[in-house]
Amino acid sequence: MTNAISEITTDAELLFLIGTNTTEAHPVTGYKMRQAARRGCKLVVCDPRHIDLVDEADYWLRQKPGTDIPLINGLMHIIIKEGLEDKKFIEERTENYEALKATVENYPPEYVAELTGIPVDVLYEVARLYATTDRAMIFYTLGITEHICGTRNVMSLANLAMLTGHMGRAGVGVCPIRGQNNVQGACDMGALPNVYQGYQNVTLPAVKEKFEKAWGRPMPDKIGLKIPEMFEAAHEGKVKAMYILGENPVLTDPNSHHIRGGLEALEFLVVQELFLTETAEYADVILPAASFAECDGTFSNTERRVQRVRKAIEPIPGRANWQTICEMVSRMGYPMNYASPREIWDEMASLAPSMAGINYDRLEELGSLQWPCPTTDHPGTQFMHVGKFTRGLGLFQPSDHIPPGEMPDEDYPFLLSTGRILQHYNVTTPYSMGIMSVWDKEMAELNPADAEKMGIKTGDKLKVTSRRGEVVTAVRVTDRVMPGIIWMSFHYSETPTNALTSHHLDPITGTGEYKVCAVKLEKI
Amino acid sequence: MELIKITIDGKEVEVPAGTTIMKAADSVGINIPRLCYDPDLSALGACRLCVVEVEGNRLLPASCVTPIFPGMVVKTNSPAVVEARKTILELLVANHPLDCMTCDKLGNCKLADYCYQYGVKESPFVGEKHEYAIDDTNPFILRDMNKCILCGACVRACEEMTGQDNLSYLNRGFHRKATTAGDVDYIDSDCVFCGQCVAVCPTGALQEKTMVGQGRRWEIDRVRTTCPFCGTGCNFDLAVKNGKVIGVLSNPDSTVNQRSLCVKGRFGWDFIYNEKRLTTPLIKKNGKFEEASWDEAFDLIAQRFGEIKAQYGSESFAALSSARCTNEENYLVQKFTRAVMGNNNVDHCART
């Protein structure tokens, strides 16, 4: 996030939510949005589903799935036509504005209304509201990124914020609410194929040299494989061995039959896990993992805030995860002799300028610190891009409409969209006895009009089939979803929704198009 | 802002206009007893325990909702005030089960603490007592409305912290009850089981069900940590007794969330004790997993990763790190992939 969660209640005058069901997927952030809306902060919700926050919203833009770019372009079209853009910000802080202007010229309100399903007058009102509100924050999550055009969706939101000067202050910005507890941290730590910790590019000679010196081994300078490419390479026989820590791609990655095939093709697989998961079943060796309650360390939240994780009980398998990894690697002839996670952090931070000022003593004293935090006397950074962007000038990256990779047709007439429900967190909470005692099975959402045509009532069962697989699910009949759409979560191993999801990926990030694919439904 | 001088218990205090007597007293370390007041919720003035004497006022105003005025002279502990507080406590206790010896909230019960402070053992007021059925129908929250003192903290937390508006007041007088619409059990209501009501409840009316019978409050160690579920980054305390986690308790010092949590963070932690937890390394032999020692597992991994790298080259290895694991663990995995396996094939589920 460019900005901080606290600004929702302390600074924002408008919250623009798109593709985020915040009260369910990030509940405590969602509570704050609700509090803000109730104290008078304007709330715009863009979502095809009637999520809870719609009930608090000033405007609900119930757009058709996969129409984010035309919607945002349409808003920018109106803003420019009405002269509501921030000319000073554009002039001083950005480049490529003319190209943006040329692209959005092609998205007049009438055309956008047709593509998105949002009435023209609502487009005008929301465009004016966003442009003329001084402190307006944009929030998005996977409803924006889990599309074939996910990166382009994000760029479009950045265009909108820059066009109106909503950057580099409190109460503005573009705020992706990150999914997992430490997805921000895993990225920050360089668990990515193109960067070391602190986003230092693996292809830069000076960076390579720095890490060769620090780690005492030659460093590879070719960008590595992204997850989908890893499984593709496994299918092709190029990747022969894998180590998987605390992930269950068989349930969580799109098009799971393809993942299973990749894992099957491996010669050797090591999985470090809490449970014998669907992915661990394919392992040759399973290392038992310790849970968050059993390890010291840190997580970094969605607002770049580094916070302590503290060991409350002894590791149930006898070893904390860092100890297991260190021993495994040491046996391979590369000694990892850390006395504690604190020492690991210190080494990491000493090689990452943006986090060099964060250490366990300061975290103990202050509770948390937000990077960038380059020195130990730096207070951390609540909001970013003050005065200038990381790259200097903000680059407008105009995009045209990119329809989803697979849309309903005669054979597969329903659109499947997926997401999280309040009571579950991905594929971990199904191991919570308390939670499973109440919310124990998938309840796919289906519009009453469709349900009536098919003779389906809440509690009935459906077979859902896509071109890639089939699952069985119970149904909840509700107008939370539009006609023609079925919505499912992916939490339950008995209904592995990702057997259905699309094989289409965002070409830049490799993120799967979980939000749109075509399915057919049969009552059983 | 205009500063106003007042006197509290003989002490001169200067605070901004509009400050309540209670906050003015707090600012100089004078602690006025309070049951319904909660710093994170709107002030209600319902319990009256925070009454004080104000010179020139023949009534005893509730300090949590009474703003100061210039020259105000306040006594927080005069005989009249103490007498009033004792009577309030006696009235509360008149209709409260005095089963404190087995109540899990003892040690964190404000009602018990104030009764102790004011020497209230039993009530001279004898009358009808509530006999509400205990709401035990959900796995997370034990709700005993017989112990409710109608401070309204749960109602306010549900509305002001979570915004769920699931609780309100029913009936009048003796029959007044803080409850759900239609007075149904939590599980049959719109409750989202965030547990904010439990976090603010000053008595044993609302309790974490997993903690019942697991230990007295003073025996519990609290270990502050960060939630392992979504990216909001809530902090809370793990309640630990005898080396075992028995619950999650809100920690008001939490930067992001203060005392708010969701059903997953507050009640989903029990996955750590799922009987399916793996406790020992497993090695697949002839298609079946067999238990192995750590040494066997580590040696086999070192051997096979080494062989595969030697036979097929560096590019034949890939690592999936984890957005659920710590920064330190992720750092080690990418360092291992790059420094030992010799490629950049390391990724995690940020993109999937």
PDB file of N, CA and C in Angstrom, chain B residues 60-93:
ATOM      1  N   LEU B  60     -24.761  13.870  42.363  1.00  0.00           N
ATOM      2  CA  LEU B  60     -23.421  13.340  42.077  1.00  0.00           C
ATOM      3  C   LEU B  60     -23.358  13.006  40.589  1.00  0.00           C
ATOM      4  N   PRO B  61     -22.691  13.824  39.773  1.00  0.00           N
ATOM      5  CA  PRO B  61     -22.682  13.561  38.335  1.00  0.00           C
ATOM      6  C   PRO B  61     -21.740  12.419  37.965  1.00  0.00           C
ATOM      7  N   ALA B  62     -22.071  11.755  36.876  1.00  0.00           N
ATOM      8  CA  ALA B  62     -21.193  10.700  36.344  1.00  0.00           C
ATOM      9  C   ALA B  62     -20.012  11.373  35.650  1.00  0.00           C
ATOM     10  N   SER B  63     -18.823  11.091  36.112  1.00  0.00           N
ATOM     11  CA  SER B  63     -17.650  11.839  35.633  1.00  0.00           C
ATOM     12  C   SER B  63     -17.299  11.524  34.185  1.00  0.00           C
ATOM     13  N   CYS B  64     -17.768  10.378  33.669  1.00  0.00           N
ATOM     14  CA  CYS B  64     -17.390   9.993  32.299  1.00  0.00           C
ATOM     15  C   CYS B  64     -18.110  10.821  31.249  1.00  0.00           C
ATOM     16  N   VAL B  65     -19.227  11.439  31.634  1.00  0.00           N
ATOM     17  CA  VAL B  65     -19.994  12.209  30.643  1.00  0.00           C
ATOM     18  C   VAL B  65     -20.165  13.684  31.039  1.00  0.00           C
ATOM     19  N   THR B  66     -19.551  14.094  32.158  1.00  0.00           N
ATOM     20  CA  THR B  66     -19.731  15.472  32.617  1.00  0.00           C
ATOM     21  C   THR B  66     -18.511  16.311  32.248  1.00  0.00           C
ATOM     22  N   PRO B  67     -18.720  17.322  31.415  1.00  0.00           N
ATOM     23  CA  PRO B  67     -17.575  18.166  31.060  1.00  0.00           C
ATOM     24  C   PRO B  67     -17.210  19.124  32.193  1.00  0.00           C
ATOM     25  N   ILE B  68     -15.980  19.547  32.197  1.00  0.00           N
ATOM     26  CA  ILE B  68     -15.513  20.457  33.250  1.00  0.00           C
ATOM     27  C   ILE B  68     -15.955  21.894  32.946  1.00  0.00           C
ATOM     28  N   PHE B  69     -15.945  22.744  33.981  1.00  0.00           N
ATOM     29  CA  PHE B  69     -16.129  24.175  33.765  1.00  0.00           C
ATOM     30  C   PHE B  69     -15.092  24.914  34.606  1.00  0.00           C
ATOM     31  N   PRO B  70     -14.789  26.150  34.280  1.00  0.00           N
ATOM     32  CA  PRO B  70     -13.722  26.866  34.988  1.00  0.00           C
ATOM     33  C   PRO B  70     -13.995  26.946  36.494  1.00  0.00           C
ATOM     34  N   GLY B  71     -12.971  26.655  37.251  1.00  0.00           N
ATOM     35  CA  GLY B  71     -13.072  26.754  38.700  1.00  0.00           C
ATOM     36  C   GLY B  71     -13.782  25.590  39.359  1.00  0.00           C
ATOM     37  N   MET B  72     -14.113  24.580  38.601  1.00  0.00           N
ATOM     38  CA  MET B  72     -14.814  23.404  39.138  1.00  0.00           C
ATOM     39  C   MET B  72     -13.990  22.765  40.260  1.00  0.00           C
ATOM     40  N   VAL B  73     -14.656  22.408  41.351  1.00  0.00           N
ATOM     41  CA  VAL B  73     -13.967  21.711  42.437  1.00  0.00           C
ATOM     42  C   VAL B  73     -14.581  20.316  42.582  1.00  0.00           C
ATOM     43  N   VAL B  74     -13.749  19.311  42.348  1.00  0.00           N
ATOM     44  CA  VAL B  74     -14.235  17.935  42.290  1.00  0.00           C
ATOM     45  C   VAL B  74     -13.639  17.110  43.417  1.00  0.00           C
ATOM     46  N   LYS B  75     -14.482  16.288  44.026  1.00  0.00           N
ATOM     47  CA  LYS B  75     -13.979  15.320  44.999  1.00  0.00           C
ATOM     48  C   LYS B  75     -14.336  13.934  44.469  1.00  0.00           C
ATOM     49  N   THR B  76     -13.340  13.092  44.276  1.00  0.00           N
ATOM     50  CA  THR B  76     -13.611  11.780  43.665  1.00  0.00           C
ATOM     51  C   THR B  76     -13.798  10.693  44.714  1.00  0.00           C
ATOM     52  N   ASN B  77     -13.531  11.024  45.957  1.00  0.00           N
ATOM     53  CA  ASN B  77     -13.516   9.952  46.957  1.00  0.00           C
ATOM     54  C   ASN B  77     -14.136  10.392  48.280  1.00  0.00           C
ATOM     55  N   SER B  78     -15.076  11.321  48.219  1.00  0.00           N
ATOM     56  CA  SER B  78     -15.691  11.830  49.453  1.00  0.00           C
ATOM     57  C   SER B  78     -16.608  10.761  50.039  1.00  0.00           C
ATOM     58  N   PRO B  79     -16.988  10.896  51.318  1.00  0.00           N
ATOM     59  CA  PRO B  79     -17.873   9.895  51.929  1.00  0.00           C
ATOM     60  C   PRO B  79     -19.156   9.690  51.130  1.00  0.00           C
ATOM     61  N   ALA B  80     -19.729  10.755  50.600  1.00  0.00           N
ATOM     62  CA  ALA B  80     -20.974  10.618  49.830  1.00  0.00           C
ATOM     63  C   ALA B  80     -20.741   9.805  48.563  1.00  0.00           C
ATOM     64  N   VAL B  81     -19.594  10.033  47.935  1.00  0.00           N
ATOM     65  CA  VAL B  81     -19.250   9.313  46.710  1.00  0.00           C
ATOM     66  C   VAL B  81     -19.043   7.833  47.018  1.00  0.00           C
ATOM     67  N   VAL B  82     -18.308   7.570  48.068  1.00  0.00           N
ATOM     68  CA  VAL B  82     -18.029   6.171  48.429  1.00  0.00           C
ATOM     69  C   VAL B  82     -19.325   5.451  48.764  1.00  0.00           C
ATOM     70  N   GLU B  83     -20.187   6.123  49.484  1.00  0.00           N
ATOM     71  CA  GLU B  83     -21.475   5.544  49.852  1.00  0.00           C
ATOM     72  C   GLU B  83     -22.304   5.213  48.600  1.00  0.00           C
ATOM     73  N   ALA B  84     -22.301   6.163  47.660  1.00  0.00           N
ATOM     74  CA  ALA B  84     -23.070   5.957  46.425  1.00  0.00           C
ATOM     75  C   ALA B  84     -22.508   4.766  45.646  1.00  0.00           C
ATOM     76  N   ARG B  85     -21.205   4.693  45.541  1.00  0.00           N
ATOM     77  CA  ARG B  85     -20.593   3.590  44.781  1.00  0.00           C
ATOM     78  C   ARG B  85     -20.907   2.246  45.424  1.00  0.00           C
ATOM     79  N   LYS B  86     -20.843   2.231  46.782  1.00  0.00           N
ATOM     80  CA  LYS B  86     -21.149   0.964  47.476  1.00  0.00           C
ATOM     81  C   LYS B  86     -22.576   0.527  47.177  1.00  0.00           C
ATOM     82  N   THR B  87     -23.477   1.487  47.200  1.00  0.00           N
ATOM     83  CA  THR B  87     -24.885   1.158  46.938  1.00  0.00           C
ATOM     84  C   THR B  87     -25.068   0.644  45.512  1.00  0.00           C
ATOM     85  N   ILE B  88     -24.379   1.297  44.566  1.00  0.00           N
ATOM     86  CA  ILE B  88     -24.472   0.851  43.169  1.00  0.00           C
ATOM     87  C   ILE B  88     -23.978  -0.597  43.053  1.00  0.00           C
ATOM     88  N   LEU B  89     -22.859  -0.877  43.699  1.00  0.00           N
ATOM     89  CA  LEU B  89     -22.312  -2.233  43.638  1.00  0.00           C
ATOM     90  C   LEU B  89     -23.255  -3.235  44.309  1.00  0.00           C
ATOM     91  N   GLU B  90     -23.832  -2.831  45.429  1.00  0.00           N
ATOM     92  CA  GLU B  90     -24.771  -3.720  46.123  1.00  0.00           C
ATOM     93  C   GLU B  90     -25.991  -4.015  45.254  1.00  0.00           C
ATOM     94  N   LEU B  91     -26.426  -2.994  44.524  1.00  0.00           N
ATOM     95  CA  LEU B  91     -27.568  -3.202  43.628  1.00  0.00           C
ATOM     96  C   LEU B  91     -27.204  -4.157  42.492  1.00  0.00           C
ATOM     97  N   LEU B  92     -25.985  -3.997  41.969  1.00  0.00           N
ATOM     98  CA  LEU B  92     -25.549  -4.886  40.881  1.00  0.00           C
ATOM     99  C   LEU B  92     -25.422  -6.325  41.369  1.00  0.00           C
ATOM    100  N   VAL B  93     -24.843  -6.454  42.547  1.00  0.00           N
ATOM    101  CA  VAL B  93     -24.584  -7.783  43.096  1.00  0.00           C
ATOM    102  C   VAL B  93     -25.884  -8.486  43.515  1.00  0.00           C
TER     103      VAL B  93
END
